[in-house]
XYZ file of N, CA and C in Angstrom:
570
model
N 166.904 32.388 88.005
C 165.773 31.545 88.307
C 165.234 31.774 89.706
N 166.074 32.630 90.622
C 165.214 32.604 91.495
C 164.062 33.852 91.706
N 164.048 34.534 90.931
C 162.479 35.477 90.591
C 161.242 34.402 90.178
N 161.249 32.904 90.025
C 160.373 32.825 89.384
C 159.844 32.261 90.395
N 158.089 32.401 90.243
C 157.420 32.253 91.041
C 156.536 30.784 90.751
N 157.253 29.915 90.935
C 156.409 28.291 90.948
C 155.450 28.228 91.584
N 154.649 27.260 90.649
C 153.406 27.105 91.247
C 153.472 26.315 92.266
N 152.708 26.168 93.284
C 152.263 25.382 94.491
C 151.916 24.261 93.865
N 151.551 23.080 95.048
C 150.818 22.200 94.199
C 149.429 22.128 93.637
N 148.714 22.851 94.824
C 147.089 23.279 94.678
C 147.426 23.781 93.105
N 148.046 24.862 93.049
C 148.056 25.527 91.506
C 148.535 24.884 89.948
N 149.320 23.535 90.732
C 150.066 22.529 89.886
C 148.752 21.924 89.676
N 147.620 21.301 90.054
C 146.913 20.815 89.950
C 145.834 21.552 89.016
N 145.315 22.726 89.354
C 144.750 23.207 88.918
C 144.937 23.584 87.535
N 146.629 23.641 87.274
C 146.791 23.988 85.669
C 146.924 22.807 84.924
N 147.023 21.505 85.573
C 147.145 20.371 84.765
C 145.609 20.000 84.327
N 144.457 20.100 85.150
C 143.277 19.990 85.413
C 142.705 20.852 83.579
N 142.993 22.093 83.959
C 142.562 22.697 82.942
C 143.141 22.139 81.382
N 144.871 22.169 81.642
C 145.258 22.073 80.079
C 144.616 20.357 79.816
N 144.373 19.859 80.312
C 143.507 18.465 80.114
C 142.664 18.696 79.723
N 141.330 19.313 80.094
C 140.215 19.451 79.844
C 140.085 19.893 78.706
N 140.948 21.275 78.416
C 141.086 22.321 77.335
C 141.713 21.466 76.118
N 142.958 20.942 76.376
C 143.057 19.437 75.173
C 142.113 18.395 74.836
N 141.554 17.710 75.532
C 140.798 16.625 75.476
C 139.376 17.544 74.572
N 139.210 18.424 75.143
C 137.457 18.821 74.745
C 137.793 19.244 73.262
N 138.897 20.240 72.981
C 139.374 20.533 71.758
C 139.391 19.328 70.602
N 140.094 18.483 70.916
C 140.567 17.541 70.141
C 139.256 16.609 69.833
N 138.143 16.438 70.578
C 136.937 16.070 70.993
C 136.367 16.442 70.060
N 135.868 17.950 70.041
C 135.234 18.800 69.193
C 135.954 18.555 67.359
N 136.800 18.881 67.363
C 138.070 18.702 66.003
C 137.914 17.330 65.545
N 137.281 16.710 65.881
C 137.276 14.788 65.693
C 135.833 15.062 65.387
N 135.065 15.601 66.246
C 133.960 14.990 65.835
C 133.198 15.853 64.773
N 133.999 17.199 64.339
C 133.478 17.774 63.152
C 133.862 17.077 61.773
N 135.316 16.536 62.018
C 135.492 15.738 60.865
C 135.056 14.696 60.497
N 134.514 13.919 61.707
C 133.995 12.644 61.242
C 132.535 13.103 60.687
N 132.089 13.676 61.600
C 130.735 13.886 61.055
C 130.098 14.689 59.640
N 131.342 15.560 59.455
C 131.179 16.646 59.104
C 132.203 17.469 57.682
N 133.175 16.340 57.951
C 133.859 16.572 56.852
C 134.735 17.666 56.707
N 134.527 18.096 58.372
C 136.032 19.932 57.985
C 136.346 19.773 59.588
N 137.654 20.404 59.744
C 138.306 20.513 61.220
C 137.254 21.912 61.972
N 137.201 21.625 62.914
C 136.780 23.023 63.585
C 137.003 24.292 63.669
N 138.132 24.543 62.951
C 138.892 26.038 62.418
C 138.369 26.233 61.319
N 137.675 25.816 60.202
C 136.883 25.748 59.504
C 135.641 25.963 59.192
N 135.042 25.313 60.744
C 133.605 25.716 61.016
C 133.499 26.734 61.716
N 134.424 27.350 62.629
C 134.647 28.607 62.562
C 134.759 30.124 62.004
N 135.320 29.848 60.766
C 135.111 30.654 59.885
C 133.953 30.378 58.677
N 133.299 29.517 59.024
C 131.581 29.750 57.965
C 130.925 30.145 59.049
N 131.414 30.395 60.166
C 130.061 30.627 61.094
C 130.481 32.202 61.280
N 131.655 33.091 61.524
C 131.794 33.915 61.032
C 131.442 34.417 59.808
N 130.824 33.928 59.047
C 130.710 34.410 57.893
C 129.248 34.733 57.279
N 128.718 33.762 58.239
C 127.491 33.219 58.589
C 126.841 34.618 59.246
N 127.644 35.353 59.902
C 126.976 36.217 60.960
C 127.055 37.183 60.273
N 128.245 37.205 59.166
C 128.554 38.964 58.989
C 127.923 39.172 58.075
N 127.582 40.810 58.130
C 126.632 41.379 56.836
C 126.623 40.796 55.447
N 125.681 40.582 54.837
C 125.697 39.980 53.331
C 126.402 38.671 53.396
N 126.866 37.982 54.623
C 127.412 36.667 54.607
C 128.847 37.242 53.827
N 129.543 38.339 54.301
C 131.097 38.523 53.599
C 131.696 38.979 54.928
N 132.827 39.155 54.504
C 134.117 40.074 55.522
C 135.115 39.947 54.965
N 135.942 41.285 54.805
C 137.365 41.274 54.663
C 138.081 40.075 55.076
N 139.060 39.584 55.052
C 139.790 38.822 55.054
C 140.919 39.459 56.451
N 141.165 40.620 56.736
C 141.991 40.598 57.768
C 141.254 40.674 58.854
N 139.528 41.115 58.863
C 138.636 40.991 59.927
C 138.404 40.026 60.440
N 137.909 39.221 59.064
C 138.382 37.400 58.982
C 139.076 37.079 60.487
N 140.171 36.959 59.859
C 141.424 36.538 60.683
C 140.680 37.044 61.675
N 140.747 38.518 62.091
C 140.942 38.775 63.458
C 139.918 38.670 64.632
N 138.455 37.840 63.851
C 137.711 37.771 64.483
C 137.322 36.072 64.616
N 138.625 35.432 63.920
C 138.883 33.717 64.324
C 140.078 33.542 65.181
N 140.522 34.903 65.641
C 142.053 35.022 66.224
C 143.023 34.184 65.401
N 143.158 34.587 64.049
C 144.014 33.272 63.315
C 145.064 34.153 62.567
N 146.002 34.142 62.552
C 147.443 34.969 61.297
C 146.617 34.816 59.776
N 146.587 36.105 59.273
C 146.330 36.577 58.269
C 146.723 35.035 56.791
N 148.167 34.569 56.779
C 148.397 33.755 55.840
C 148.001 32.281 56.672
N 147.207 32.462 57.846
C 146.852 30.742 58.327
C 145.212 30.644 57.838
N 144.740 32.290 57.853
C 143.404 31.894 57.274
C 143.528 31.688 55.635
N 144.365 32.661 55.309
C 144.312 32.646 53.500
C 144.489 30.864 53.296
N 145.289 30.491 53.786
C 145.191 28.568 53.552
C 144.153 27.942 53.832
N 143.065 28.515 55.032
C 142.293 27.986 55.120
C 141.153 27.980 53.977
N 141.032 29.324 53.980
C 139.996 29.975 53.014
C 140.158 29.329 51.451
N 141.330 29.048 51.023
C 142.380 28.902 49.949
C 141.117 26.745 49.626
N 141.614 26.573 50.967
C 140.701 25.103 51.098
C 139.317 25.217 50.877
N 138.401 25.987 51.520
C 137.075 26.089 51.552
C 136.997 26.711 50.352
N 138.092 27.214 49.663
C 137.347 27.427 47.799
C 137.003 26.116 47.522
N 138.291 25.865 47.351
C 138.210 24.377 46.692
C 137.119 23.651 46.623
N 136.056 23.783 47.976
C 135.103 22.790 48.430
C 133.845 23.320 47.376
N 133.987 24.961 47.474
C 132.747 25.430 47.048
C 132.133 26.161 48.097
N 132.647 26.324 49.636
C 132.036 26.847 50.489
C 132.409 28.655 50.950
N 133.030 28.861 49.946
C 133.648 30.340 50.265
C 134.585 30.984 48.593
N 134.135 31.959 48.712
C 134.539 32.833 47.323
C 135.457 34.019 47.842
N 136.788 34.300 46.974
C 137.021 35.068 47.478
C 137.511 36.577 46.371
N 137.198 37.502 46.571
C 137.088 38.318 45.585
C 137.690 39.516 46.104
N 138.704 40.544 45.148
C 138.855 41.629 45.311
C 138.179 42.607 45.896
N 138.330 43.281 47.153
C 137.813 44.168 47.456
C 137.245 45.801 46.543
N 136.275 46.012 46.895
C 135.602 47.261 46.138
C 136.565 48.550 45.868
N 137.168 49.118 45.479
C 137.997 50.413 45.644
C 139.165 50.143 46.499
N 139.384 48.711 46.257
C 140.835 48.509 46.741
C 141.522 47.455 46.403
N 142.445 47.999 45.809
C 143.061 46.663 44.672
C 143.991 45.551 45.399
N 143.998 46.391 46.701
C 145.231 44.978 47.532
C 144.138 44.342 48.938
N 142.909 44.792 48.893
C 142.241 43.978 49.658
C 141.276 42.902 49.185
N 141.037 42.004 50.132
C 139.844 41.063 49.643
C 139.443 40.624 50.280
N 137.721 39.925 50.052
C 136.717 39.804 50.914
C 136.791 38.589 50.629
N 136.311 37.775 51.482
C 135.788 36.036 51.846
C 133.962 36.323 52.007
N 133.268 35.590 50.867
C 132.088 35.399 50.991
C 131.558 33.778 51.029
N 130.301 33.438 51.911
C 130.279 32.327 52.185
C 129.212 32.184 51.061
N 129.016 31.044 50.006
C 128.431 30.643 49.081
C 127.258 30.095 49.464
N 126.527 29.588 49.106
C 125.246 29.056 49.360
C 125.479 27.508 49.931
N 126.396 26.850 49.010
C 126.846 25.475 49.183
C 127.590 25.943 50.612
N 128.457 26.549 50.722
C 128.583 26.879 51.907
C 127.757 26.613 53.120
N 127.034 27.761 53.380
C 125.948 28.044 53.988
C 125.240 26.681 54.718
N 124.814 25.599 53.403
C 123.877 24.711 53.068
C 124.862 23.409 54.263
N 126.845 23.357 53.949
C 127.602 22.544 54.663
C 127.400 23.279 56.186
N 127.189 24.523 56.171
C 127.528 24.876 57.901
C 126.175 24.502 58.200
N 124.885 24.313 58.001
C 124.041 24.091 58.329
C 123.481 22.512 58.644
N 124.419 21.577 57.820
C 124.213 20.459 58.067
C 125.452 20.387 58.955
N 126.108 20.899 59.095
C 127.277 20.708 60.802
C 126.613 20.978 61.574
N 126.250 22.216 61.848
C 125.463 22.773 62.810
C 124.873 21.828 63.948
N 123.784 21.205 63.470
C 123.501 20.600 64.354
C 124.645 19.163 65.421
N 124.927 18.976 64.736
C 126.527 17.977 65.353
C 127.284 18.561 66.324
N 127.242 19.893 65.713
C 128.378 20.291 66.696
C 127.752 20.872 68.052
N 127.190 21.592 67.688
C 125.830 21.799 69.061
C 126.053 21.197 69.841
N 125.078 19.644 69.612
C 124.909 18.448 70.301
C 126.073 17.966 70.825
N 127.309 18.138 70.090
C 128.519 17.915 70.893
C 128.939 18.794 72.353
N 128.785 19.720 71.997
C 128.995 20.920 72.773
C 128.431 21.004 73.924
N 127.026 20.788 73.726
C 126.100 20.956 74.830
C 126.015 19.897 75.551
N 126.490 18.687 75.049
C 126.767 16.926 76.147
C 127.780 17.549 76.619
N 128.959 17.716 76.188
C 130.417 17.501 76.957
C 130.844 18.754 77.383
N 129.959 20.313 77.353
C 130.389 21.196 78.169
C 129.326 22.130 79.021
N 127.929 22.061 78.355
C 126.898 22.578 79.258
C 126.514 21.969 80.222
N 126.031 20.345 79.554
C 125.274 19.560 80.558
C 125.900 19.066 81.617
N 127.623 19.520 81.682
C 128.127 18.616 82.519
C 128.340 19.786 83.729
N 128.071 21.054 84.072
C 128.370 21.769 84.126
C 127.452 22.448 85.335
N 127.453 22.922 86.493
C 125.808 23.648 86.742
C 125.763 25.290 86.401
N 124.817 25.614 86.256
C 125.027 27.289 85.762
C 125.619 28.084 86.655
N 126.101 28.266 87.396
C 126.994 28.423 88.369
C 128.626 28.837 87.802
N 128.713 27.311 87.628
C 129.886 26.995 86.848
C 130.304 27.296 85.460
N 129.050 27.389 84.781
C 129.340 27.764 83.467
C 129.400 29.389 83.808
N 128.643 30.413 84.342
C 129.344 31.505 84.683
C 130.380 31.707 84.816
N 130.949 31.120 85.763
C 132.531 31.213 86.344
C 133.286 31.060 84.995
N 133.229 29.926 84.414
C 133.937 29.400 82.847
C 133.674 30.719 81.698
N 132.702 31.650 81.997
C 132.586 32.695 80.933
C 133.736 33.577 81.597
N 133.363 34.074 82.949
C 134.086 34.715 83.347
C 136.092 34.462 83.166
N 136.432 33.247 83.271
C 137.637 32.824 83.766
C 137.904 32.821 81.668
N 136.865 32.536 80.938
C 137.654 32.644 79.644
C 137.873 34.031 79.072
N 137.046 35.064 79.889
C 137.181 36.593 79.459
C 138.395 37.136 79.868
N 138.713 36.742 81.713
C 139.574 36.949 82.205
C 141.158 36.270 81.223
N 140.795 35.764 81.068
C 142.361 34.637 80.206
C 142.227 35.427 78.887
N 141.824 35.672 78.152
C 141.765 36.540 76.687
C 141.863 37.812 77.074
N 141.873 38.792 77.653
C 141.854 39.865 78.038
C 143.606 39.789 78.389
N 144.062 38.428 79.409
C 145.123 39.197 79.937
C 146.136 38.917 79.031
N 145.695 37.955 77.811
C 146.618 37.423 76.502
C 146.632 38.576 75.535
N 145.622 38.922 75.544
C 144.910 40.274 73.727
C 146.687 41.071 73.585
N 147.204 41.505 74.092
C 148.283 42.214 73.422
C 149.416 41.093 72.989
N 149.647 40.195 73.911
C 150.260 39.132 73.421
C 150.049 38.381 72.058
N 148.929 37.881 72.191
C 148.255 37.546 70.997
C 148.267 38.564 69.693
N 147.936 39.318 70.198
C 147.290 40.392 68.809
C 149.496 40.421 68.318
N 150.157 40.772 69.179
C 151.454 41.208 68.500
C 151.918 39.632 67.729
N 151.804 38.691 68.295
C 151.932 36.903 67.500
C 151.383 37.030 66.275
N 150.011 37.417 66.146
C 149.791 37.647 65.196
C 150.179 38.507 63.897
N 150.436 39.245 64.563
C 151.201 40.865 63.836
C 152.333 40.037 62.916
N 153.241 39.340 64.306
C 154.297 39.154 63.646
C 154.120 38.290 62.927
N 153.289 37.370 62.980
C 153.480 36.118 61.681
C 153.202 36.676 60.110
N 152.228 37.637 60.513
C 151.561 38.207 59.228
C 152.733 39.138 58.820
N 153.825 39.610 59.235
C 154.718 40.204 58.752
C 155.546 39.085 57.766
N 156.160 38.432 58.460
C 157.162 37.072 57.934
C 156.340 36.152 56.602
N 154.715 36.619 56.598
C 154.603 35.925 55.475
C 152.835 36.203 55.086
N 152.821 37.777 54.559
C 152.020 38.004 54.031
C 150.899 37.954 52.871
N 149.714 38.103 53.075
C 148.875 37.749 52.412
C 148.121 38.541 51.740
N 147.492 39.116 52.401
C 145.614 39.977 52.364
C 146.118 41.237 53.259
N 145.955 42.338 52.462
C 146.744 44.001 52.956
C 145.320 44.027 54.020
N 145.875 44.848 55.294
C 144.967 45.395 55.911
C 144.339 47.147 55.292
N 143.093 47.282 55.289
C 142.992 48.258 54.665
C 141.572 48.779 55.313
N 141.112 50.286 54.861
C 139.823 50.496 55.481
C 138.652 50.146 55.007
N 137.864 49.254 55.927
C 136.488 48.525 55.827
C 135.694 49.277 54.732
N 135.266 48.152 53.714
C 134.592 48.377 52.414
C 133.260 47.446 52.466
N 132.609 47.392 51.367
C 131.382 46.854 51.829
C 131.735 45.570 50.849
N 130.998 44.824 51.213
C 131.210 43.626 50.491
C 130.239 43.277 49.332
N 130.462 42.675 48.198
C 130.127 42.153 47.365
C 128.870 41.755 47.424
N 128.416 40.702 47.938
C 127.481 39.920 48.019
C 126.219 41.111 49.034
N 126.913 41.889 50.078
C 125.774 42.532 50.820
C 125.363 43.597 50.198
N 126.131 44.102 49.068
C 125.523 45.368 47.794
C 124.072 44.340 47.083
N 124.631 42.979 46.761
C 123.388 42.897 45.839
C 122.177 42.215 46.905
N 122.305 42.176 48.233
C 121.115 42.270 49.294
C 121.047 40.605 49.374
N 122.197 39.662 49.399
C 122.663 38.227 49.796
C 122.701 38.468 50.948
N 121.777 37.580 51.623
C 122.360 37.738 53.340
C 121.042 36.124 53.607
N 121.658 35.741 54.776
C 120.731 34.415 55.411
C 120.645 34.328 57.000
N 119.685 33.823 57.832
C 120.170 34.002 58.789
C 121.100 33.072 59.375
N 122.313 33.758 60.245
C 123.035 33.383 60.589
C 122.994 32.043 61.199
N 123.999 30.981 61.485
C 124.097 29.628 62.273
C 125.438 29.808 63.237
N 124.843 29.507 64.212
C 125.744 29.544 65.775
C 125.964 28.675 66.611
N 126.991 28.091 67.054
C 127.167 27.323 67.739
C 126.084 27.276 69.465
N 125.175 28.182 69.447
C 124.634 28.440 70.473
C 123.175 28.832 69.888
């Protein structure tokens, strides 16, 4: 223990400061999609991914890796948003162990009536409070923090998806829905 390098208090402060903010705003956001909205924010995450990608589809391990989520945490998710009607999920084209997540119309129709909620959430409790200044710095300091996590992360992920697999990673195919020329424009939290 004595290699380790404790924080000061300035720095004690500063990390309590953040994991507060970073809890509170989270849990904030996650509350107020459900009340309003009827799905947790990991949810609206992936229709808004879905939202963006060509023909409104994506593989399922792109999925994941572009919600930063373990391969069998999205298949549960996705597994839910059938259920609803907001996502289809279908065998990949020329590949019998992959599959694509397409966002349905009913879909589409639920991220669009979130949409605006969550925005309005977003933009009270993290733009407006904020001066542009600061919200720079906050782009910067969240690039800096994901950048110095990405191998960490990416191997967490690796490993969960080992211990309890789902959806084969395989090479990018086209999706279903963007062959027959389904596509809308996208909805963004911004």
């Amino acid at each position: 223990m004595d290699d380790v390098r404790w924080l000061s208090s300035a720095e004690q402060e500063i990390w309590r400061a953040y994991m507060t903010a970073n809890v509170q705003f989270s849990a904030y956001i996650d509350q107020q999609m459900r009340r309003e909205s009827g799905m947790p924010i990991a949810y609206y995450e992936i229709l808004v991914r879905l939202s963006e990608a060509p023909g409104r589809c994506q593989r399922m391990s792109e999925l994941a890796e572009a919600s930063q989520s373990s391969r069998s945490r999205l298949s549960h998710a996705v597994s839910a948003l059938e259920k609803q009607g907001w996502v289809v999920r279908s065998p990949a084209d020329g590949d019998r162990r992959g599959w694509v997540a397409s966002l349905t119309d009913t879909g589409f129709a639920a991220l669009a009536a979130a949409a605006p909620g969550h925005v309005t959430a977003v933009r009270e409790h993290l733009f407006d409070v904020l001066t542009p200044h600061q919200l720079e710095t906050l782009r910067e300091i969240g690039l800096a923090i994901s950048a110095g996590l990405k191998t960490e992360c990416d191997e967490a992920r690796a490993e969960e998806d080992q211990s309890c697999p789902t959806e084969a990673d395989a090479d990018a195919v086209a999706c279903p829905a963007e062959e027959a020329g389904a596509g809308a424009r996208p909805i963004t939290a911004g």
